[in-house]
Amino acid sequence: MTRPTAAHPLSRRAFLQAAAIVTGSGLLSLSSCAPALHLRYPENPFTLGIASGDPLADSVVLWTRLSLDPLGPTGAGLPGGPIDVTWEVAHDEAFRQVVQQGRSPATPERGYAVHAEVYGLEPHRVYYYRFHSGNATSPVGRTRTLPRAQDNVQELNLAFVSCSDYQNGYFGAYRALAQDELDLVVHLGDYIYEYGPNPEGVRQHSGPEIVTLEDYRRRYAQYHADPDLQAAHASAPWVVVWDDHEVENNYAAAIMEARASDEAPVSEADFLTRRAAAYQAYYENLPLRRSSLPKGADMGLYRRFSYGQLASFSMLDTRQYRTDQPCGDGFAPACAAVMDPNATLTGPQQERWLLEGLQASQARWNAIGQQVMMARYDWPFGEGVILNMDGWDGYHAARGRLLGFMAQGQVSNPVVLTGDIHSAWVHDLKADFLRPESATVGTELVTTSISADFPAQFVAPTAGGLKDNPHTRYFNGAQRGYARARITPDTWQTDFRVISDVKARDAAVSTDASWVIEHGRAGAQRA
Ligand SMILES: [Fe+2]
């Protein structure tokens, strides 16, 4: 955070006192009447960065969040009442050719976040954007609109990422993808972690496990202050979906994770109060459209994007509507409940939406961006069949319906994008995983974590299971990173990018392996 200078002479306390005074005279209600120029900040309030997201062919969401005190009680350190913020969109980074501008207030009700939905943009084009408030100007972000649905597009470059745990290391993978000049970044969840401080971590969360809206806001502020995360947001538009840690580890709809028996029980009503706080903070802190605005403990997040005729992205929410994990959750021997025909990860409505969307799609590549591993994996962690009950392995019938639909051949090149498991994988998605000779109906690409841990002692045992899971083509549990895809009408190439050391601020990045899917042939081949 910058210190006061001659140009910004007020201390924070003096600013708050002065703001309280001008609020009384209405001067801080700048969105309604007074000019923004009257507001003088003691320090730059744009220290949480800027972002863009949910692009369409003519529109994109611009995001920022004002704060003078990211780790303070409210994560804001700003006076009550709306604060005027203006934004500009330009063809060039120097803002000589501004094509649109507007104003959007930052209000305490939304944690001083700004979501500007800009329309009237040209398709498939790079734009630059920035915000102003009073005497302060934000960093500049680069964004892109999507091509129109009917456009014949020859190339798309994107990254897909998940699991950025602040405590387990630095965000070198975010810094690396910011250099890639991508068209899109897809975040598959675990954007924050809810835990209290870990003394063994390379850096610590501020405050205990987060529960209240103020807690979640402060935690997002801590993450947003990270320069590598800021660089990644500033480099390209993001499309985000959550996993569990944006609320609580392995929660299922209104059901909390099973806790140690000596912990005080939490009622479902209290958990839904927590979920409402978590969803509200998620909305506030990511570049989402008004259509995702939460209503109490509910928030509509699953949605679809088309990248011309080249690719369609169905983005799933596998947490809000799922039934509870079977067989006691975790990695456990398979019990009868994994076959429950009523068990669901998506809920029936989202499942119908997914299948109907896949059926109607004219896209060459049909990606499903979601959280937990879809392919079966029999983990060699004990006698008999051991499955990860939090993944699709715990929801056999639901997976069977989706893969059965793919097996009918009506979906052009289905590619499932997955996070959650803190390790990189490539799987053939089989019509029947227990019959290796059965058809491969799709391809699953699992990105490793940006920084969250895959315990080193599990890497070798997990790899030991590859011989019993012949549909699994690649596994790397030892390294953190991201997945980068170059998609053309003929091929989908994925580079599994890895950083040299998650505990080092200046880690180097390289490609561990590249896998290619050819149009019309499910399953990836090593490049
Ligand atoms: Fe995670």
Coordinates of C-alpha atoms and ligand atoms in Angstrom, one line a residue, residues 162-165 189-190 192-193 243-245 249 419-422 449 452-453, ligand 1:
S162 CA -8.0 -24.1 -9.9
C163 CA -7.0 -24.3 -6.2
S164 CA -5.0 -21.2 -5.3
D165 CA -4.2 -21.7 -1.6
G189 CA -12.9 -23.2 -8.2
D190 CA -11.1 -23.0 -4.9
I192 CA -9.8 -18.9 -1.9
Y193 CA -9.4 -21.2 1.1
D243 CA -15.8 -25.4 -5.8
D244 CA -16.1 -26.1 -2.1
H245 CA -13.5 -23.9 -0.4
N249 CA -14.4 -28.0 2.6
G419 CA -9.8 -28.9 -11.0
D420 CA -10.1 -29.8 -7.3
I421 CA -7.6 -32.7 -7.0
H422 CA -4.3 -30.6 -6.9
S449 CA -3.4 -26.5 -8.5
A452 CA -2.7 -25.9 -3.1
D453 CA -0.9 -29.0 -1.8
Ligands
FE1 FE -8.6 -27.3 -3.9

